[in-house]
Amino acid sequence: MVAELSSAGGSYKGPKMKEICTDLAKEYEELDTIVAALDESGWYVMTPAEGWTVKDQIRHLAYYDERAKLAVTEPEAFGQYLADITIDPEGHRETLEKVGKELAIAELLNWWRQERRALLDALIPLARKARLRWYGPPLSALSFATARLMETWAHGQDVVDALGIERVPTDRLRHIAHLGVATFGWSYSVRQMKVPDSPVRVEITSPSGELWAWGPEKAKDIVKGPAEDFCLVVVQRRTLADTQLVIEGATARQWMSIAQTYAGLPGAGRKPGMLSKSTS
């Protein structure tokens, strides 16, 4: 679930569908490599998301990859599914609690692999501006694929945090960083807060050492630091205090305290000091 992508005040124009789908496939594969190597007990390690095991994280991704495939390949059926949720929201919550829970680990992995492969096959041929229904407003195909990459990376962070694994960041983070900037207004409106008029400049350093920037160069409010830290904050897997981000200006600081890239209601996020990330 994600808000719509826009130019977000920067020069970044976004990838083509083949490129975003290639990066999405790599994100899937990286997380798959981690969880596929676990023994049975590893799948039941609790993650920082309260009440969620590693298995819960993967079944969540599998379910939404399956729903995403339905949205792309059978839009009318997906529309009916959304209507059913509106009629019976409690039933939907129960589905999320139970779906995939009874599956053996091998069966769960097979389900996830099949659904994500089918989703990628369905997304690649689309025009990047093609409109697709999702849980919030319709999204462009580009935003839709970016949403899946963001969710996979975010839930993957929960998994590696639970297992004590340090992921090597990649420049695929640019997709998530752009999404983080594009959802500036959403972070306020979902909390029924007034969206600030003052712009924020984001200047972050990519894993490869490139400077990524969004927003007016003369903006008084600025967010600077490692791209990975920025992405961890906007997907609510770290608090600002547990990063190396440098914040200038009240609007920038307020935004970073509430930033979220997903379209659902605000979550609990992580408590300060709950997780600290060591960076070189």
mmCIF file of C-alpha atoms in Angstrom:
data_model
loop_
_atom_site.group_PDB
_atom_site.id
_atom_site.type_symbol
_atom_site.label_atom_id
_atom_site.label_comp_id
_atom_site.label_asym_id
_atom_site.label_seq_id
_atom_site.Cartn_x
_atom_site.Cartn_y
_atom_site.Cartn_z
ATOM 1 C CA MET A 1 0.000 0.000 0.000
ATOM 2 C CA VAL A 2 1.502 3.281 -1.088
ATOM 3 C CA ALA A 3 0.709 6.812 -2.079
ATOM 4 C CA GLU A 4 1.190 7.852 -5.701
ATOM 5 C CA LEU A 5 4.649 8.731 -6.971
ATOM 6 C CA SER A 6 5.298 12.142 -8.453
ATOM 7 C CA SER A 7 8.362 14.081 -9.539
ATOM 8 C CA ALA A 8 8.703 14.995 -5.841
ATOM 9 C CA GLY A 9 10.505 18.226 -6.602
ATOM 10 C CA GLY A 10 13.682 16.555 -7.879
ATOM 11 C CA SER A 11 15.337 15.658 -11.180
ATOM 12 C CA TYR A 12 14.717 11.952 -10.684
ATOM 13 C CA LYS A 13 12.272 10.834 -13.385
ATOM 14 C CA GLY A 14 11.969 7.225 -12.352
ATOM 15 C CA PRO A 15 12.847 4.002 -14.142
ATOM 16 C CA LYS A 16 11.138 2.177 -16.977
ATOM 17 C CA MET A 17 8.966 -0.799 -16.110
ATOM 18 C CA LYS A 18 11.641 -3.328 -17.035
ATOM 19 C CA GLU A 19 14.137 -1.553 -14.782
ATOM 20 C CA ILE A 20 11.867 -1.296 -11.735
ATOM 21 C CA CYS A 21 10.800 -4.915 -12.188
ATOM 22 C CA THR A 22 14.442 -6.006 -12.422
ATOM 23 C CA ASP A 23 15.167 -4.221 -9.145
ATOM 24 C CA LEU A 24 12.037 -5.675 -7.569
ATOM 25 C CA ALA A 25 13.147 -9.172 -8.608
ATOM 26 C CA LYS A 26 16.556 -8.571 -7.010
ATOM 27 C CA GLU A 27 14.880 -7.403 -3.786
ATOM 28 C CA TYR A 28 12.788 -10.568 -3.714
ATOM 29 C CA GLU A 29 15.815 -12.754 -4.378
ATOM 30 C CA GLU A 30 17.936 -11.155 -1.670
ATOM 31 C CA LEU A 31 15.296 -11.767 0.990
ATOM 32 C CA ASP A 32 14.588 -15.259 -0.357
ATOM 33 C CA THR A 33 18.274 -16.166 -0.011
ATOM 34 C CA ILE A 34 18.189 -15.135 3.658
ATOM 35 C CA VAL A 35 15.035 -16.974 4.700
ATOM 36 C CA ALA A 36 15.608 -20.063 2.556
ATOM 37 C CA ALA A 37 18.804 -20.734 4.520
ATOM 38 C CA LEU A 38 16.989 -20.804 7.882
ATOM 39 C CA ASP A 39 16.241 -23.958 9.780
ATOM 40 C CA GLU A 40 12.704 -24.535 11.079
ATOM 41 C CA SER A 41 13.327 -22.656 14.328
ATOM 42 C CA GLY A 42 14.615 -19.616 12.469
ATOM 43 C CA TRP A 43 11.218 -19.076 10.865
ATOM 44 C CA TYR A 44 9.637 -18.673 14.299
ATOM 45 C CA VAL A 45 12.035 -16.029 15.616
ATOM 46 C CA MET A 46 10.065 -12.944 16.685
ATOM 47 C CA THR A 47 10.718 -9.797 14.675
ATOM 48 C CA PRO A 48 10.593 -6.160 15.870
ATOM 49 C CA ALA A 49 6.999 -5.982 14.586
ATOM 50 C CA GLU A 50 5.044 -6.931 17.685
ATOM 51 C CA GLY A 51 3.584 -10.428 17.447
ATOM 52 C CA TRP A 52 5.139 -11.178 14.056
ATOM 53 C CA THR A 53 7.583 -14.011 13.427
ATOM 54 C CA VAL A 54 9.819 -14.317 10.380
ATOM 55 C CA LYS A 55 7.182 -16.636 8.926
ATOM 56 C CA ASP A 56 4.501 -13.992 9.454
ATOM 57 C CA GLN A 57 6.590 -11.468 7.538
ATOM 58 C CA ILE A 58 6.944 -13.780 4.526
ATOM 59 C CA ARG A 59 3.324 -14.915 4.476
ATOM 60 C CA HIS A 60 2.307 -11.237 4.578
ATOM 61 C CA LEU A 61 4.460 -10.530 1.524
ATOM 62 C CA ALA A 62 3.183 -13.634 -0.267
ATOM 63 C CA TYR A 63 -0.444 -12.680 0.335
ATOM 64 C CA TYR A 64 -0.021 -9.122 -0.938
ATOM 65 C CA ASP A 65 2.050 -10.238 -3.918
ATOM 66 C CA GLU A 66 -0.852 -12.563 -4.766
ATOM 67 C CA ARG A 67 -3.330 -9.694 -4.333
ATOM 68 C CA ALA A 68 -1.105 -7.477 -6.488
ATOM 69 C CA LYS A 69 -1.045 -10.110 -9.224
ATOM 70 C CA LEU A 70 -4.857 -10.254 -9.088
ATOM 71 C CA ALA A 71 -5.062 -6.460 -9.374
ATOM 72 C CA VAL A 72 -2.930 -6.524 -12.526
ATOM 73 C CA THR A 73 -4.320 -9.617 -14.247
ATOM 74 C CA GLU A 74 -7.971 -9.609 -13.137
ATOM 75 C CA PRO A 75 -8.944 -6.036 -12.254
ATOM 76 C CA GLU A 76 -12.666 -6.803 -12.060
ATOM 77 C CA ALA A 77 -12.065 -9.645 -9.607
ATOM 78 C CA PHE A 78 -9.807 -7.390 -7.557
ATOM 79 C CA GLY A 79 -12.507 -4.726 -7.552
ATOM 80 C CA GLN A 80 -14.980 -7.239 -6.164
ATOM 81 C CA TYR A 81 -12.443 -8.237 -3.519
ATOM 82 C CA LEU A 82 -12.158 -4.571 -2.452
ATOM 83 C CA ALA A 83 -15.941 -4.326 -2.288
ATOM 84 C CA ASP A 84 -16.041 -7.434 -0.087
ATOM 85 C CA ILE A 85 -13.514 -5.848 2.288
ATOM 86 C CA THR A 86 -15.716 -2.776 2.604
ATOM 87 C CA ILE A 87 -18.700 -4.960 3.479
ATOM 88 C CA ASP A 88 -16.772 -7.187 5.902
ATOM 89 C CA PRO A 89 -13.590 -5.491 7.166
ATOM 90 C CA GLU A 90 -13.390 -7.785 10.184
ATOM 91 C CA GLY A 91 -13.397 -10.808 7.891
ATOM 92 C CA HIS A 92 -10.486 -9.294 5.987
ATOM 93 C CA ARG A 93 -8.535 -8.783 9.220
ATOM 94 C CA GLU A 94 -9.166 -12.414 10.134
ATOM 95 C CA THR A 95 -7.893 -13.480 6.724
ATOM 96 C CA LEU A 96 -4.677 -11.555 7.262
ATOM 97 C CA GLU A 97 -4.233 -13.226 10.638
ATOM 98 C CA LYS A 98 -4.660 -16.735 9.242
ATOM 99 C CA VAL A 99 -3.572 -16.818 5.608
ATOM 100 C CA GLY A 100 -0.526 -19.016 5.074
ATOM 101 C CA LYS A 101 -0.151 -19.819 8.760
ATOM 102 C CA GLU A 102 -0.936 -23.498 8.288
ATOM 103 C CA LEU A 103 1.563 -23.921 5.444
ATOM 104 C CA ALA A 104 4.782 -25.810 5.954
ATOM 105 C CA ILE A 105 7.868 -23.678 5.352
ATOM 106 C CA ALA A 106 8.589 -25.274 1.975
ATOM 107 C CA GLU A 107 4.980 -24.698 0.913
ATOM 108 C CA LEU A 108 5.092 -21.071 2.019
ATOM 109 C CA LEU A 109 8.294 -20.438 0.100
ATOM 110 C CA ASN A 110 6.810 -22.070 -2.986
ATOM 111 C CA TRP A 111 3.664 -19.946 -2.702
ATOM 112 C CA TRP A 112 5.629 -16.721 -2.353
ATOM 113 C CA ARG A 113 7.927 -17.585 -5.261
ATOM 114 C CA GLN A 114 5.042 -18.462 -7.562
ATOM 115 C CA GLU A 115 3.066 -15.317 -6.770
ATOM 116 C CA ARG A 116 5.935 -12.877 -7.087
ATOM 117 C CA ARG A 117 7.094 -14.469 -10.342
ATOM 118 C CA ALA A 118 3.584 -14.192 -11.773
ATOM 119 C CA LEU A 119 3.344 -10.587 -10.594
ATOM 120 C CA LEU A 120 6.620 -9.637 -12.276
ATOM 121 C CA ASP A 121 5.544 -11.328 -15.512
ATOM 122 C CA ALA A 122 2.318 -9.315 -15.444
ATOM 123 C CA LEU A 123 3.975 -5.973 -14.601
ATOM 124 C CA ILE A 124 6.873 -5.918 -17.080
ATOM 125 C CA PRO A 125 4.773 -5.428 -20.267
ATOM 126 C CA LEU A 126 2.736 -2.553 -18.817
ATOM 127 C CA ALA A 127 3.200 1.102 -19.690
ATOM 128 C CA ARG A 128 4.603 2.875 -16.635
ATOM 129 C CA LYS A 129 1.596 5.219 -16.494
ATOM 130 C CA ALA A 130 -1.018 2.457 -16.808
ATOM 131 C CA ARG A 131 -3.553 2.778 -13.967
ATOM 132 C CA LEU A 132 -4.049 -0.088 -11.542
ATOM 133 C CA ARG A 133 -6.523 -0.390 -8.679
ATOM 134 C CA TRP A 134 -5.043 -0.923 -5.239
ATOM 135 C CA TYR A 135 -6.176 -0.478 -1.628
ATOM 136 C CA GLY A 136 -6.122 3.299 -1.795
ATOM 137 C CA PRO A 137 -6.518 5.427 -4.934
ATOM 138 C CA PRO A 138 -5.509 3.848 -8.277
ATOM 139 C CA LEU A 139 -1.761 3.845 -8.917
ATOM 140 C CA SER A 140 0.421 4.033 -11.992
ATOM 141 C CA ALA A 141 2.132 0.754 -12.848
ATOM 142 C CA LEU A 142 5.440 2.367 -11.861
ATOM 143 C CA SER A 143 4.147 3.335 -8.420
ATOM 144 C CA PHE A 144 2.576 -0.090 -8.045
ATOM 145 C CA ALA A 145 5.879 -1.892 -8.673
ATOM 146 C CA THR A 146 7.724 0.566 -6.432
ATOM 147 C CA ALA A 147 5.241 -0.180 -3.663
ATOM 148 C CA ARG A 148 6.065 -3.877 -3.837
ATOM 149 C CA LEU A 149 9.797 -3.138 -3.720
ATOM 150 C CA MET A 150 9.340 -0.837 -0.718
ATOM 151 C CA GLU A 151 7.240 -3.382 1.177
ATOM 152 C CA THR A 152 9.654 -6.212 0.413
ATOM 153 C CA TRP A 153 12.630 -4.164 1.610
ATOM 154 C CA ALA A 154 10.801 -2.922 4.726
ATOM 155 C CA HIS A 155 9.567 -6.333 5.827
ATOM 156 C CA GLY A 156 12.962 -7.740 4.913
ATOM 157 C CA GLN A 157 14.437 -5.259 7.384
ATOM 158 C CA ASP A 158 12.246 -6.732 10.104
ATOM 159 C CA VAL A 159 13.593 -10.161 9.195
ATOM 160 C CA VAL A 160 17.277 -9.213 9.247
ATOM 161 C CA ASP A 161 16.827 -7.247 12.466
ATOM 162 C CA ALA A 162 15.307 -10.330 14.068
ATOM 163 C CA LEU A 163 18.122 -12.552 12.850
ATOM 164 C CA GLY A 164 20.965 -10.137 13.621
ATOM 165 C CA ILE A 165 21.988 -9.906 9.966
ATOM 166 C CA GLU A 166 23.495 -6.767 8.431
ATOM 167 C CA ARG A 167 22.295 -6.234 4.864
ATOM 168 C CA VAL A 168 24.603 -4.561 2.373
ATOM 169 C CA PRO A 169 22.640 -1.555 1.041
ATOM 170 C CA THR A 170 22.295 -1.116 -2.716
ATOM 171 C CA ASP A 171 21.308 1.727 -4.997
ATOM 172 C CA ARG A 172 17.867 0.143 -5.276
ATOM 173 C CA LEU A 173 17.206 2.362 -2.265
ATOM 174 C CA ARG A 174 16.709 5.264 -4.664
ATOM 175 C CA HIS A 175 13.221 3.979 -5.446
ATOM 176 C CA ILE A 176 12.317 3.960 -1.747
ATOM 177 C CA ALA A 177 13.946 7.331 -1.105
ATOM 178 C CA HIS A 178 11.981 8.902 -3.952
ATOM 179 C CA LEU A 179 8.816 7.371 -2.558
ATOM 180 C CA GLY A 180 9.685 8.774 0.864
ATOM 181 C CA VAL A 181 9.921 12.279 -0.579
ATOM 182 C CA ALA A 182 6.799 11.866 -2.730
ATOM 183 C CA THR A 183 4.712 10.927 0.313
ATOM 184 C CA PHE A 184 5.620 14.072 2.293
ATOM 185 C CA GLY A 185 2.060 15.407 2.147
ATOM 186 C CA TRP A 186 0.536 12.004 2.793
ATOM 187 C CA SER A 187 2.483 11.652 6.056
ATOM 188 C CA TYR A 188 0.590 14.697 7.352
ATOM 189 C CA SER A 189 -2.830 14.141 5.821
ATOM 190 C CA VAL A 190 -3.118 10.565 7.090
ATOM 191 C CA ARG A 191 -2.721 12.025 10.599
ATOM 192 C CA GLN A 192 -5.209 14.812 9.838
ATOM 193 C CA MET A 193 -2.431 17.369 10.192
ATOM 194 C CA LYS A 194 -2.004 20.475 8.047
ATOM 195 C CA VAL A 195 0.573 19.940 5.323
ATOM 196 C CA PRO A 196 3.333 22.553 5.784
ATOM 197 C CA ASP A 197 3.811 25.187 3.109
ATOM 198 C CA SER A 198 7.584 25.358 3.554
ATOM 199 C CA PRO A 199 9.550 22.999 1.273
ATOM 200 C CA VAL A 200 12.148 20.536 2.495
ATOM 201 C CA ARG A 201 15.412 19.794 0.711
ATOM 202 C CA VAL A 202 16.613 16.175 0.902
ATOM 203 C CA GLU A 203 20.301 15.503 0.216
ATOM 204 C CA ILE A 204 21.315 11.918 0.866
ATOM 205 C CA THR A 205 24.323 9.834 -0.091
ATOM 206 C CA SER A 206 23.684 6.617 -1.982
ATOM 207 C CA PRO A 207 25.441 3.353 -1.101
ATOM 208 C CA SER A 208 27.649 3.860 -4.188
ATOM 209 C CA GLY A 209 28.595 7.369 -3.054
ATOM 210 C CA GLU A 210 26.347 9.405 -5.360
ATOM 211 C CA LEU A 211 24.448 12.412 -4.023
ATOM 212 C CA TRP A 212 20.665 12.108 -4.407
ATOM 213 C CA ALA A 213 18.718 15.326 -3.979
ATOM 214 C CA TRP A 214 15.106 16.487 -4.007
ATOM 215 C CA GLY A 215 13.547 19.858 -3.270
ATOM 216 C CA PRO A 216 14.646 23.487 -3.759
ATOM 217 C CA GLU A 217 18.341 24.131 -3.256
ATOM 218 C CA LYS A 218 17.583 27.250 -1.208
ATOM 219 C CA ALA A 219 15.103 25.565 1.139
ATOM 220 C CA LYS A 220 15.744 26.377 4.806
ATOM 221 C CA ASP A 221 14.612 22.930 5.935
ATOM 222 C CA ILE A 222 17.079 20.184 5.018
ATOM 223 C CA VAL A 223 17.517 16.456 5.602
ATOM 224 C CA LYS A 224 21.047 15.130 5.022
ATOM 225 C CA GLY A 225 22.814 11.825 5.592
ATOM 226 C CA PRO A 226 23.047 8.229 4.384
ATOM 227 C CA ALA A 227 20.305 7.132 1.977
ATOM 228 C CA GLU A 228 19.830 3.909 3.910
ATOM 229 C CA ASP A 229 19.079 5.827 7.104
ATOM 230 C CA PHE A 230 16.562 8.037 5.293
ATOM 231 C CA CYS A 231 14.825 4.969 3.877
ATOM 232 C CA LEU A 232 14.742 3.239 7.264
ATOM 233 C CA VAL A 233 12.991 6.267 8.738
ATOM 234 C CA VAL A 234 10.378 6.712 6.006
ATOM 235 C CA VAL A 235 9.390 3.021 6.159
ATOM 236 C CA GLN A 236 9.266 3.370 9.957
ATOM 237 C CA ARG A 237 11.943 0.783 10.733
ATOM 238 C CA ARG A 238 14.141 3.264 12.636
ATOM 239 C CA THR A 239 13.506 6.400 14.633
ATOM 240 C CA LEU A 240 15.431 9.518 13.720
ATOM 241 C CA ALA A 241 17.496 9.231 16.903
ATOM 242 C CA ASP A 242 18.905 5.892 15.760
ATOM 243 C CA THR A 243 20.299 7.214 12.484
ATOM 244 C CA GLN A 244 23.055 9.508 11.263
ATOM 245 C CA LEU A 245 20.630 11.884 9.553
ATOM 246 C CA VAL A 246 21.251 15.594 10.076
ATOM 247 C CA ILE A 247 18.102 17.706 10.246
ATOM 248 C CA GLU A 248 17.870 21.480 9.798
ATOM 249 C CA GLY A 249 14.572 23.247 10.394
ATOM 250 C CA ALA A 250 11.389 22.552 12.335
ATOM 251 C CA THR A 251 9.398 21.302 9.334
ATOM 252 C CA ALA A 252 12.083 18.826 8.338
ATOM 253 C CA ARG A 253 12.299 17.496 11.882
ATOM 254 C CA GLN A 254 8.534 17.201 12.228
ATOM 255 C CA TRP A 255 8.267 15.389 8.886
ATOM 256 C CA MET A 256 10.974 12.909 9.783
ATOM 257 C CA SER A 257 9.152 12.145 13.035
ATOM 258 C CA ILE A 258 5.971 11.108 11.194
ATOM 259 C CA ALA A 259 7.151 10.093 7.700
ATOM 260 C CA GLN A 260 5.547 6.976 6.223
ATOM 261 C CA THR A 261 5.526 5.558 2.720
ATOM 262 C CA TYR A 262 2.566 3.213 3.075
ATOM 263 C CA ALA A 263 -1.087 4.136 2.620
ATOM 264 C CA GLY A 264 -2.494 2.487 5.745
ATOM 265 C CA LEU A 265 -3.143 4.144 9.072
ATOM 266 C CA PRO A 266 -0.087 5.303 11.035
ATOM 267 C CA GLY A 267 1.691 2.439 12.742
ATOM 268 C CA ALA A 268 3.545 2.237 16.022
ATOM 269 C CA GLY A 269 6.908 2.256 14.278
ATOM 270 C CA ARG A 270 9.961 1.569 16.429
ATOM 271 C CA LYS A 271 10.880 3.041 19.795
ATOM 272 C CA PRO A 272 14.102 5.076 20.145
ATOM 273 C CA GLY A 273 16.988 2.800 21.049
ATOM 274 C CA MET A 274 14.971 -0.318 20.249
ATOM 275 C CA LEU A 275 17.180 -0.843 17.232
ATOM 276 C CA SER A 276 20.438 0.901 16.567
ATOM 277 C CA LYS A 277 22.195 0.704 13.249
ATOM 278 C CA SER A 278 25.944 0.787 13.128
ATOM 279 C CA THR A 279 27.253 2.643 10.085
ATOM 280 C CA SER A 280 30.785 3.254 8.995
#
